[in-house]
mmCIF file of C-alpha atoms and ligand atoms in Angstrom:
data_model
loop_
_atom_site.group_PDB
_atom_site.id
_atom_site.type_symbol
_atom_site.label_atom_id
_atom_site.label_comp_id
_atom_site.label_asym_id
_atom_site.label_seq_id
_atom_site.Cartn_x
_atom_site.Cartn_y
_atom_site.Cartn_z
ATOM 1 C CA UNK A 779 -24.823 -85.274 49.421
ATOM 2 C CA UNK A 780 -27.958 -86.181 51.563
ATOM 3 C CA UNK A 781 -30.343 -83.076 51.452
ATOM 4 C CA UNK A 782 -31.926 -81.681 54.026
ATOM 5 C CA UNK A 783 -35.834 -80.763 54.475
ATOM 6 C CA UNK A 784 -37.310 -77.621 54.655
ATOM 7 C CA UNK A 785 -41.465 -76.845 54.735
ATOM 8 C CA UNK A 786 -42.084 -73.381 54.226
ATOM 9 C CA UNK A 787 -45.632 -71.919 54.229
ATOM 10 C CA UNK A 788 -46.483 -69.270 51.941
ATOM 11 C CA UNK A 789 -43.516 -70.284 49.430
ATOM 12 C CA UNK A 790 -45.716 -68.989 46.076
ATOM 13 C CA UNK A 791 -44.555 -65.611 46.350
ATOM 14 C CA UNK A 792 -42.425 -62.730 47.816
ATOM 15 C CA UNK A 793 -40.057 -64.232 51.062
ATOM 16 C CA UNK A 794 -40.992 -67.492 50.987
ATOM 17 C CA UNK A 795 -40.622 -67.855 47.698
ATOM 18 C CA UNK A 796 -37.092 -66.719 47.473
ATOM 19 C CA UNK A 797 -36.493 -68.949 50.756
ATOM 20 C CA UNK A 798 -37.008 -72.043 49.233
ATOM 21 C CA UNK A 799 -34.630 -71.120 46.403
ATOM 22 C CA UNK A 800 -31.900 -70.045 49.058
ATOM 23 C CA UNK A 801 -32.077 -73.488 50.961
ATOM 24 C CA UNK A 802 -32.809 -75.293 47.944
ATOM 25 C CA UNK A 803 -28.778 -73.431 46.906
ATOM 26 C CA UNK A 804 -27.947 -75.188 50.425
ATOM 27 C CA UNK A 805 -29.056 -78.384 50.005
ATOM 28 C CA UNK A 806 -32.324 -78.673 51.395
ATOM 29 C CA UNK A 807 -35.138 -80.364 49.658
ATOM 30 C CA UNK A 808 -38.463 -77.973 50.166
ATOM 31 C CA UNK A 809 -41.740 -79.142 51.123
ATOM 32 C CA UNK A 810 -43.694 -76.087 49.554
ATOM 33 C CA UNK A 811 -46.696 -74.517 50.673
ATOM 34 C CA UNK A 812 -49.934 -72.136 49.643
ATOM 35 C CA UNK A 813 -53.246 -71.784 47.953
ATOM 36 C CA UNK A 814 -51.599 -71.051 44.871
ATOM 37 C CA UNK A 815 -51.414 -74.190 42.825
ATOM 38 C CA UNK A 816 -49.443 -73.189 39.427
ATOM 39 C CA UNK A 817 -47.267 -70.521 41.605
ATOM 40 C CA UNK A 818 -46.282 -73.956 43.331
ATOM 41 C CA UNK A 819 -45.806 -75.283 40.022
ATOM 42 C CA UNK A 820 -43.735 -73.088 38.530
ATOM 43 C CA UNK A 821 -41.507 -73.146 41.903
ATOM 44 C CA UNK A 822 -40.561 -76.660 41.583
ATOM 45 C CA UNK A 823 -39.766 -75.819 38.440
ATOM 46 C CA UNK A 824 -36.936 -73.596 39.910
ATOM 47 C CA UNK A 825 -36.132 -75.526 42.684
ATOM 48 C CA UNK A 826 -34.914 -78.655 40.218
ATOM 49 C CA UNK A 827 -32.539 -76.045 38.529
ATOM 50 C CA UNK A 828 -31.094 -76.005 41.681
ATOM 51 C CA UNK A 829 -31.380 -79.916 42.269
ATOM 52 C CA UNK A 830 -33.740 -79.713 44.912
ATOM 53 C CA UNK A 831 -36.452 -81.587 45.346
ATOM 54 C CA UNK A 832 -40.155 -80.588 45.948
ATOM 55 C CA UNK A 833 -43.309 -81.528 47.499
ATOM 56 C CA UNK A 834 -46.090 -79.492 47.113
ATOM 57 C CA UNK A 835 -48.592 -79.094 49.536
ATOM 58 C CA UNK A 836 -51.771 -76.994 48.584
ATOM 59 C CA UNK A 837 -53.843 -75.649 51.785
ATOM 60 C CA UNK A 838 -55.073 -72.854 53.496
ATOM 61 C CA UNK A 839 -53.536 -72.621 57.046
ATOM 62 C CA UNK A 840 -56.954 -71.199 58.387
ATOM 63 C CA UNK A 841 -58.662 -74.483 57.732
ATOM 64 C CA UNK A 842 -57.504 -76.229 60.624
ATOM 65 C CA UNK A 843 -58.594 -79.846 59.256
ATOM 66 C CA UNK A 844 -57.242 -79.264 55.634
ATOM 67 C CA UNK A 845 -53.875 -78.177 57.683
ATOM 68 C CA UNK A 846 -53.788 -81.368 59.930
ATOM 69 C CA UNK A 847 -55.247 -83.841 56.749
ATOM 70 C CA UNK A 848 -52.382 -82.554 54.347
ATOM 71 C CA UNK A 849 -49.705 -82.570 56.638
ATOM 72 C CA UNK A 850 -50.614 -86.259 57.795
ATOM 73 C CA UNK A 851 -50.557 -87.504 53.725
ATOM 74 C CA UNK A 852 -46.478 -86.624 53.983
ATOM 75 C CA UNK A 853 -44.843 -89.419 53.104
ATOM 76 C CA UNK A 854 -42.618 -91.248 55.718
ATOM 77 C CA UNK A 855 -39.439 -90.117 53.927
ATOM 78 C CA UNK A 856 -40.185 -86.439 53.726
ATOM 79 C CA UNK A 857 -41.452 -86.560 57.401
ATOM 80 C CA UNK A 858 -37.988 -85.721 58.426
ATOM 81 C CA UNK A 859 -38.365 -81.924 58.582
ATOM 82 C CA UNK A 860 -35.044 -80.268 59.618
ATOM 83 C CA UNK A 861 -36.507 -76.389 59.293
ATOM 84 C CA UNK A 862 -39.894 -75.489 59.273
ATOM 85 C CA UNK A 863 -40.509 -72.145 58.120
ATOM 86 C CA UNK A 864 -43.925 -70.319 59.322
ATOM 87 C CA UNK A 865 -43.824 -67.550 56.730
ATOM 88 C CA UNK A 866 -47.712 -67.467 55.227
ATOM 89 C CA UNK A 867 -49.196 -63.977 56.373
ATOM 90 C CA UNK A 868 -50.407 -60.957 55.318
ATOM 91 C CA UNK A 869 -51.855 -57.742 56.459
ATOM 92 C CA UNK A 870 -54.850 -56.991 55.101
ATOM 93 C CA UNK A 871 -55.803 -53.458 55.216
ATOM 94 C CA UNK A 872 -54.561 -49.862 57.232
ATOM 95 C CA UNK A 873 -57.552 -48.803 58.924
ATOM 96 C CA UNK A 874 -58.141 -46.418 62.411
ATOM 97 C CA UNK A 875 -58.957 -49.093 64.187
ATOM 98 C CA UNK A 876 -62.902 -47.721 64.657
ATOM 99 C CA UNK A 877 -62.709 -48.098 60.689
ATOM 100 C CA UNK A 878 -61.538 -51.287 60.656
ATOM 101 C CA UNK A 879 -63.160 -54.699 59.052
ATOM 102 C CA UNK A 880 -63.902 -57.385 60.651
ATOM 103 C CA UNK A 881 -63.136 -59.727 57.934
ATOM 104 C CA UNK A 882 -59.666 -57.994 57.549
ATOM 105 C CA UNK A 883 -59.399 -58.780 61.212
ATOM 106 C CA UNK A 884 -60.489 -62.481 61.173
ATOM 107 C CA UNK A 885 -57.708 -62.860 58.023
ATOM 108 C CA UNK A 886 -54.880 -61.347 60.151
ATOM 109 C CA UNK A 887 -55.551 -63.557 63.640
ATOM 110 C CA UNK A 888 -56.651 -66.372 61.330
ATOM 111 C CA UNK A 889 -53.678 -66.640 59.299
ATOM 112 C CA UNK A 890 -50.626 -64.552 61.220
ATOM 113 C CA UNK A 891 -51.683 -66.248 64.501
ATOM 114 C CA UNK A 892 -53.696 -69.825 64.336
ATOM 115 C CA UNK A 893 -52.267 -70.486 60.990
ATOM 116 C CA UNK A 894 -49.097 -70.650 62.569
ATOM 117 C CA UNK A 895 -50.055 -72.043 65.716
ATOM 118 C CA UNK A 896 -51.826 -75.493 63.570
ATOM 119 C CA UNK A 897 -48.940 -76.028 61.131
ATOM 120 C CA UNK A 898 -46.386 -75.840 64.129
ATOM 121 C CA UNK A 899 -48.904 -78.383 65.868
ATOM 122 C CA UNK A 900 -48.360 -81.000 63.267
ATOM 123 C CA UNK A 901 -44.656 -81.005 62.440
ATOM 124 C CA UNK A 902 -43.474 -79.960 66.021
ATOM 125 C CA UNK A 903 -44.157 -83.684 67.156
ATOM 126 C CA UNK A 904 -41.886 -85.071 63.831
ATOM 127 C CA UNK A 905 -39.081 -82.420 65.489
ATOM 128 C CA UNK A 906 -39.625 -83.925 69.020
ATOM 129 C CA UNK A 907 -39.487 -87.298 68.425
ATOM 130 C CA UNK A 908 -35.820 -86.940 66.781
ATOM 131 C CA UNK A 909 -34.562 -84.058 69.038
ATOM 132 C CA UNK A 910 -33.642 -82.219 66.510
ATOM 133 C CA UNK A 911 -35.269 -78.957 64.414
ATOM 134 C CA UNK A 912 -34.996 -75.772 63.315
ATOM 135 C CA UNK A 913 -37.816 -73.124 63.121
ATOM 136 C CA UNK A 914 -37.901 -70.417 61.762
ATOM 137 C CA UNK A 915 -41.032 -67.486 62.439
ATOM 138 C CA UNK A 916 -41.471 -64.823 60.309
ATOM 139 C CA UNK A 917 -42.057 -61.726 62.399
ATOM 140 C CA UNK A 918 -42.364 -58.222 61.433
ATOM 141 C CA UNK A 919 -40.918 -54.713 62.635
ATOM 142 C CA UNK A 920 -45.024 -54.888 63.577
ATOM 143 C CA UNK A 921 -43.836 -57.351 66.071
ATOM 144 C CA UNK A 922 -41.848 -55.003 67.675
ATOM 145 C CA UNK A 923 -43.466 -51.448 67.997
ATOM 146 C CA UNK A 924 -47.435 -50.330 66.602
ATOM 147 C CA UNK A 925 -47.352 -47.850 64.073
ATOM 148 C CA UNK A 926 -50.764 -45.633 63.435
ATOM 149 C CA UNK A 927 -53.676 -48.213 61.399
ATOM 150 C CA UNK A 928 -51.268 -51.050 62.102
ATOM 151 C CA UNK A 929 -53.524 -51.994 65.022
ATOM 152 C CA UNK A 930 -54.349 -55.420 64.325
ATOM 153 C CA UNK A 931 -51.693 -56.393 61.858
ATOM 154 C CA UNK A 932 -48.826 -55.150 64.770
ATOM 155 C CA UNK A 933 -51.142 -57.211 67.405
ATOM 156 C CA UNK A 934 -50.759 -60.491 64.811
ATOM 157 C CA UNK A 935 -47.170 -60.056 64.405
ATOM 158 C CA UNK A 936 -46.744 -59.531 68.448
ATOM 159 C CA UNK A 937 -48.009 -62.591 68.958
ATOM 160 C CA UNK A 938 -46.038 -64.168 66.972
ATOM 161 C CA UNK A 939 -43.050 -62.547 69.030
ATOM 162 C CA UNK A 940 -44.857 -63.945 71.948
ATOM 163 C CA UNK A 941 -45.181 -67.309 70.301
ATOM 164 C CA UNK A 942 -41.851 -67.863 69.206
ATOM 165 C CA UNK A 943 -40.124 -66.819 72.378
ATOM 166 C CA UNK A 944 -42.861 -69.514 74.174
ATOM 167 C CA UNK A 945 -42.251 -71.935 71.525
ATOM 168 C CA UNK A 946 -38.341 -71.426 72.368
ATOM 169 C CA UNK A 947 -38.498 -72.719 75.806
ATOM 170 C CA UNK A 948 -41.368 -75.072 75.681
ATOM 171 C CA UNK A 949 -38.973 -76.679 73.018
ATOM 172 C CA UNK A 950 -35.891 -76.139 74.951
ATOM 173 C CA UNK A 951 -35.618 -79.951 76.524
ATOM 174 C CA UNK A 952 -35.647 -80.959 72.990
ATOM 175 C CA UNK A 953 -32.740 -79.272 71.625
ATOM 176 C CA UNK A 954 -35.297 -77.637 68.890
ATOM 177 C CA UNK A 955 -34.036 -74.015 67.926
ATOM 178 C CA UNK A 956 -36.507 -71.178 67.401
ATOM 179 C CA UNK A 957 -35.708 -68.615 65.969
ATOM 180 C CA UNK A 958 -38.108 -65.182 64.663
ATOM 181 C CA UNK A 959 -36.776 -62.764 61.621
ATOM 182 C CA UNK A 960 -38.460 -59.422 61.656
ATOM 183 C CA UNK A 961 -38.113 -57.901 58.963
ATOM 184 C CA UNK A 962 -39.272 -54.280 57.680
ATOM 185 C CA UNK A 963 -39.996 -52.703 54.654
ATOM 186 C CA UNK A 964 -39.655 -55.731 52.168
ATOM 187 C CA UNK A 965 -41.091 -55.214 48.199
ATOM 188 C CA UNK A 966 -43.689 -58.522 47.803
ATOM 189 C CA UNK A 967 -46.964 -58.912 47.167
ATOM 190 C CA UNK A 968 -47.397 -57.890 50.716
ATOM 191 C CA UNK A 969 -48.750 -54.047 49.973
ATOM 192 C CA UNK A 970 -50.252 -55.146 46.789
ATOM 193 C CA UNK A 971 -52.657 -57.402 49.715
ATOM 194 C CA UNK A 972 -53.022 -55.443 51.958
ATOM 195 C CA UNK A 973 -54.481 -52.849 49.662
ATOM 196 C CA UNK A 974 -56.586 -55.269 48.080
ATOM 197 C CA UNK A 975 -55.367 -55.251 44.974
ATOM 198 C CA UNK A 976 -54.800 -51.176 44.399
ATOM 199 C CA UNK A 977 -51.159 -51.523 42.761
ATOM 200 C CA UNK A 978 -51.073 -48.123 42.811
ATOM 201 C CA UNK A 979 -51.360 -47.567 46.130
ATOM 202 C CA UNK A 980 -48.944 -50.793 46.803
ATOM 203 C CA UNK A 981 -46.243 -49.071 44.911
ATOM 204 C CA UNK A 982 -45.977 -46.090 46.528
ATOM 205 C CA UNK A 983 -45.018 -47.826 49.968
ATOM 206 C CA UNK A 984 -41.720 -48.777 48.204
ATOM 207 C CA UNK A 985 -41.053 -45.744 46.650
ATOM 208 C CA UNK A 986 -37.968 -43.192 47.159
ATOM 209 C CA UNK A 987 -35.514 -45.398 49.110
ATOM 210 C CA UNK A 988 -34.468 -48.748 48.405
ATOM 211 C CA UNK A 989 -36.409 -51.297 50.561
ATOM 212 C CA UNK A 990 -35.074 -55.070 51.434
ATOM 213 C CA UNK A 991 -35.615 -57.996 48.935
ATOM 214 C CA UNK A 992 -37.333 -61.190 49.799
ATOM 215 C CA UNK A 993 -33.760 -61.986 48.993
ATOM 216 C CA UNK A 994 -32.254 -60.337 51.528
ATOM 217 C CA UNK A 995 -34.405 -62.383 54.305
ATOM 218 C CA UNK A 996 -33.851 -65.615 52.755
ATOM 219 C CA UNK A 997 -29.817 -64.987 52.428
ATOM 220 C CA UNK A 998 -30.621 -64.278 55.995
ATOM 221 C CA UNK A 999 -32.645 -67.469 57.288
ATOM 222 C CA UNK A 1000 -30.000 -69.282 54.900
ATOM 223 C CA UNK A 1001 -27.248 -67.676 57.224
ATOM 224 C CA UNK A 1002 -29.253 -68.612 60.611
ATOM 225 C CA UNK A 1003 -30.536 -71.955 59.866
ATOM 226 C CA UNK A 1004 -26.738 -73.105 58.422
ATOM 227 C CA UNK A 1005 -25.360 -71.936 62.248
ATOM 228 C CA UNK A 1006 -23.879 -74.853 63.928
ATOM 229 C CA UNK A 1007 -25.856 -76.803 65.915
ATOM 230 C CA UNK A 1008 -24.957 -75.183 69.235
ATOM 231 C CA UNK A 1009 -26.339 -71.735 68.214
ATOM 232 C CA UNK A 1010 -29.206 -70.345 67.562
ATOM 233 C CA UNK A 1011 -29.750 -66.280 66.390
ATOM 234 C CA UNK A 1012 -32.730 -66.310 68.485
ATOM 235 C CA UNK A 1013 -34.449 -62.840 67.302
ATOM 236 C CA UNK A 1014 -33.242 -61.184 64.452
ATOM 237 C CA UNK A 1015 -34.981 -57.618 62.807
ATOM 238 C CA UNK A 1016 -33.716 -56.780 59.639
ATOM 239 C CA UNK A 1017 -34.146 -53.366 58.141
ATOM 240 C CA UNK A 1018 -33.866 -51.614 55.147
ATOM 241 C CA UNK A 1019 -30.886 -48.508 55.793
ATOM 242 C CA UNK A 1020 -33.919 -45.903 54.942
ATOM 243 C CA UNK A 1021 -35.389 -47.235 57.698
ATOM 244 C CA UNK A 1022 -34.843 -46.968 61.304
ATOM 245 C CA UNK A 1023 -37.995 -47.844 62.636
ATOM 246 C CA UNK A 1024 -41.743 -48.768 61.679
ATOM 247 C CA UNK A 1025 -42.589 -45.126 61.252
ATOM 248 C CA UNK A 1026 -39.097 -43.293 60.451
ATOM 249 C CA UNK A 1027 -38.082 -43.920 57.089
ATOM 250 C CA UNK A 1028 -35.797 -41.494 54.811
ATOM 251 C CA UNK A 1029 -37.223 -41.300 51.690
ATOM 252 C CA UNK A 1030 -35.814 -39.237 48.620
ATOM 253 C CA UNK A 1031 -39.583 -38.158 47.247
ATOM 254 C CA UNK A 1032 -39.830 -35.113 44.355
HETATM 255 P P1 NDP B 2314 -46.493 -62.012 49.964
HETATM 256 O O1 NDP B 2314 -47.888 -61.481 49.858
HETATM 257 O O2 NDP B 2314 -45.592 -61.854 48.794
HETATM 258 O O3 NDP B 2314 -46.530 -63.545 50.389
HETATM 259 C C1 NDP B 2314 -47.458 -64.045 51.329
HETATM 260 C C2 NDP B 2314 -47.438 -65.564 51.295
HETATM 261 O O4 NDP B 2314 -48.312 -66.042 52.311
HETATM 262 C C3 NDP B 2314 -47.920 -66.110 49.958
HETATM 263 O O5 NDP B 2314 -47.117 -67.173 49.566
HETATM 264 C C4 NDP B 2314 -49.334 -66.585 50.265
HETATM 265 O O6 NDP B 2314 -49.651 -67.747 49.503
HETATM 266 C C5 NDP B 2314 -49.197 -66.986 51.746
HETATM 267 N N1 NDP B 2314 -50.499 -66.944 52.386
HETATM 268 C C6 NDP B 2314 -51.267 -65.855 52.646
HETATM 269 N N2 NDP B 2314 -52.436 -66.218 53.167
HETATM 270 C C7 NDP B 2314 -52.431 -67.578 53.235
HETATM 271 C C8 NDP B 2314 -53.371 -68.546 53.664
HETATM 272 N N3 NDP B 2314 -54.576 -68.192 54.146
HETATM 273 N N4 NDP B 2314 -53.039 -69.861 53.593
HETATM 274 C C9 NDP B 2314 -51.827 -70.228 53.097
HETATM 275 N N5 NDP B 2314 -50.891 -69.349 52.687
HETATM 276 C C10 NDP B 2314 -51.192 -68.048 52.738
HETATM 277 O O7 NDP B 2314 -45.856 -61.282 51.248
HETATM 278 P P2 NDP B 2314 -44.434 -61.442 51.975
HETATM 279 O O8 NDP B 2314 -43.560 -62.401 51.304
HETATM 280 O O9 NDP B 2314 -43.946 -60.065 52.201
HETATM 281 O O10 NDP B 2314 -44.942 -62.002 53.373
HETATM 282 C C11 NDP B 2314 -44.418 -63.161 53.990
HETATM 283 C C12 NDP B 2314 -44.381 -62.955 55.484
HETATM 284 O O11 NDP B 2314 -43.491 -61.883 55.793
HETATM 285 C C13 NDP B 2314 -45.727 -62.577 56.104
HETATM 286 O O12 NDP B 2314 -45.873 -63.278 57.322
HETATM 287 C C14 NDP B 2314 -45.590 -61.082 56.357
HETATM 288 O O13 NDP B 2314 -46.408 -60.656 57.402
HETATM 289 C C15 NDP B 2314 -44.116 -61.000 56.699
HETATM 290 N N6 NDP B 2314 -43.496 -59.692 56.582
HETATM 291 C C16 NDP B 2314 -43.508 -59.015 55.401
HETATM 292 C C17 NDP B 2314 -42.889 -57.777 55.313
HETATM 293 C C18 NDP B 2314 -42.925 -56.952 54.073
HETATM 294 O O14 NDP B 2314 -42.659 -55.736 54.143
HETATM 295 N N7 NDP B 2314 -43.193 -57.504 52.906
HETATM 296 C C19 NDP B 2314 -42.181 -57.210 56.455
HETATM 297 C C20 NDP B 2314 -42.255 -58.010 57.652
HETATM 298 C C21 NDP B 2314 -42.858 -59.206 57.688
HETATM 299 P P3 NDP B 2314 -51.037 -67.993 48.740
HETATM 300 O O15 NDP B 2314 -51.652 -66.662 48.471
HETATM 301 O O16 NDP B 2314 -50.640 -68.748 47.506
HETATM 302 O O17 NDP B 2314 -51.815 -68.831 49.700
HETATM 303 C C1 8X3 B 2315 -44.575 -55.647 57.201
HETATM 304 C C2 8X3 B 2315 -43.832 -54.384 57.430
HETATM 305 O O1 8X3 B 2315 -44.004 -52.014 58.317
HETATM 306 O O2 8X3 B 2315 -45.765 -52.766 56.848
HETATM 307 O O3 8X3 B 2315 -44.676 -56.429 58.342
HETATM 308 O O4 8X3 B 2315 -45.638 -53.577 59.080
HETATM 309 S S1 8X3 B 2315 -44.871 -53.137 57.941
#
């Protein structure tokens, strides 16, 4: 079987992690991504049990030369991305927004937004050249509707709606699909960020009702990208049942 290619950004932990396992199962090679050098380790590690192969690419997609120099030291034979996954983001922080940090708000446009906007930039043209591509942007149920504090973390993942719908048409001539998953309430590392570390606090976002898996979304992009090549599920949001919007959410608390 010839494998396919996948990049996916933010693959050391939570979604993206368990994305590269699912198309690894599907028989994609991943081209891996994050700051995290021995998380990227130990995923090839996994990805080999599943006869994948792996290229790991350590950068941070804020750094908009380290994100164009990487990319362009892919070797000729990996160049032929068929999915590119923009998953790397956080939130960082749930502040009023007269409360708010700067430097929390600098991450969230830095990363959500531009980080996106310079790793598309430099495989987009690799897509182009052979008509052919699938990507994939990691939204949020923040995309979607602003929930009290969310402010800047619901603006970041709104323009990432905005980008992928854009990104959808500009790349229409092409035959590229584009495709955005928003998910909700998903249990990552994603609290245990935005709360700066306060585990704690992170756990009690999850607690009394059963939120999605980072498995659940990558069974899903498995699902989407694996559509034949005439169809594309354009704008998917996934939620857990508890959960019927950003701010309505049944949970079973003593
Ligand atoms: P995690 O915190 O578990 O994973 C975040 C990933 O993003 C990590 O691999 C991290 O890698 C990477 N990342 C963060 N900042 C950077 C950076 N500056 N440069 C490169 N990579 C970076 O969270 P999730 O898996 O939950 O989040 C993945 C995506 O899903 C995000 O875009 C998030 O907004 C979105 N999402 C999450 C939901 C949830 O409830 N969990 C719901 C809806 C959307 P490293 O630290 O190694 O660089
Ligand atoms: C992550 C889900 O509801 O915390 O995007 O914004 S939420």
């Amino acid at each position: 079987m010839t494998r396919k290619i996948a990049f996916i950004t933010g693959a050391t932990s939570g979604i993206g992690w368990s994305t590269a396992i699912s198309l690894a199962q599907i028989g994609y090679n991943i081209i891996a991504t994050g700051r995290r050098l021995e998380r990227l380790q130990a995923l090839e590690k996994e990805l080999r049990l599943e006869g994948a192969d792996c290229l790991k690419l350590c950068f941070d997609v804020r750094d908009k030369q380290d994100v164009q120099e990487t990319i362009a030291t892919i070797p000729a034979h990996w160049q032929l991305i068929d999915v590119l996954v923009n998953n790397a983001g956080n939130a960082h922080g749930l502040d009023p927004i007269q409360q708010g940090s700067v430097e929390d708000w600098d991450a969230m446009i830095d990363i959500n937004v531009k980080g996106l906007l310079y790793v598309s930039k430099a495989i987009m043209p690799w897509m182009i050249v052979r008509a052919q591509g699938t990507i994939v942007n990691i939204g949020s149920i923040a995309g979607k509707e602003v929930y009290p504090n969310g402010n800047v973390y619901c603006a970041s993942k709104h323009a990432v709606d905005a980008i992928t719908n854009g990104m959808r048409m500009d790349l229409n001539p092409f035959g590229i699909r584009v495709i955005g998953v928003h998910p909700g309430l998903v249990e990552t590392e994603f609290s245990l960020v935005r709360f700066k570390g306060d585990s704690e606090r992170a756990q009690t976002v999850y607690q009394g009702y059963q939120p999605l898996t980072p498995e659940d979304i990558a069974e899903t992009i498995a699902f989407a990208v694996s559509r034949p090549p005439h169809v594309v599920l354009a704008d998917i949001v996934m939620l857990p049942t508890a959960q019927a919007s950003a701010t309505v959410i049944k949970k079973n608390l003593p």
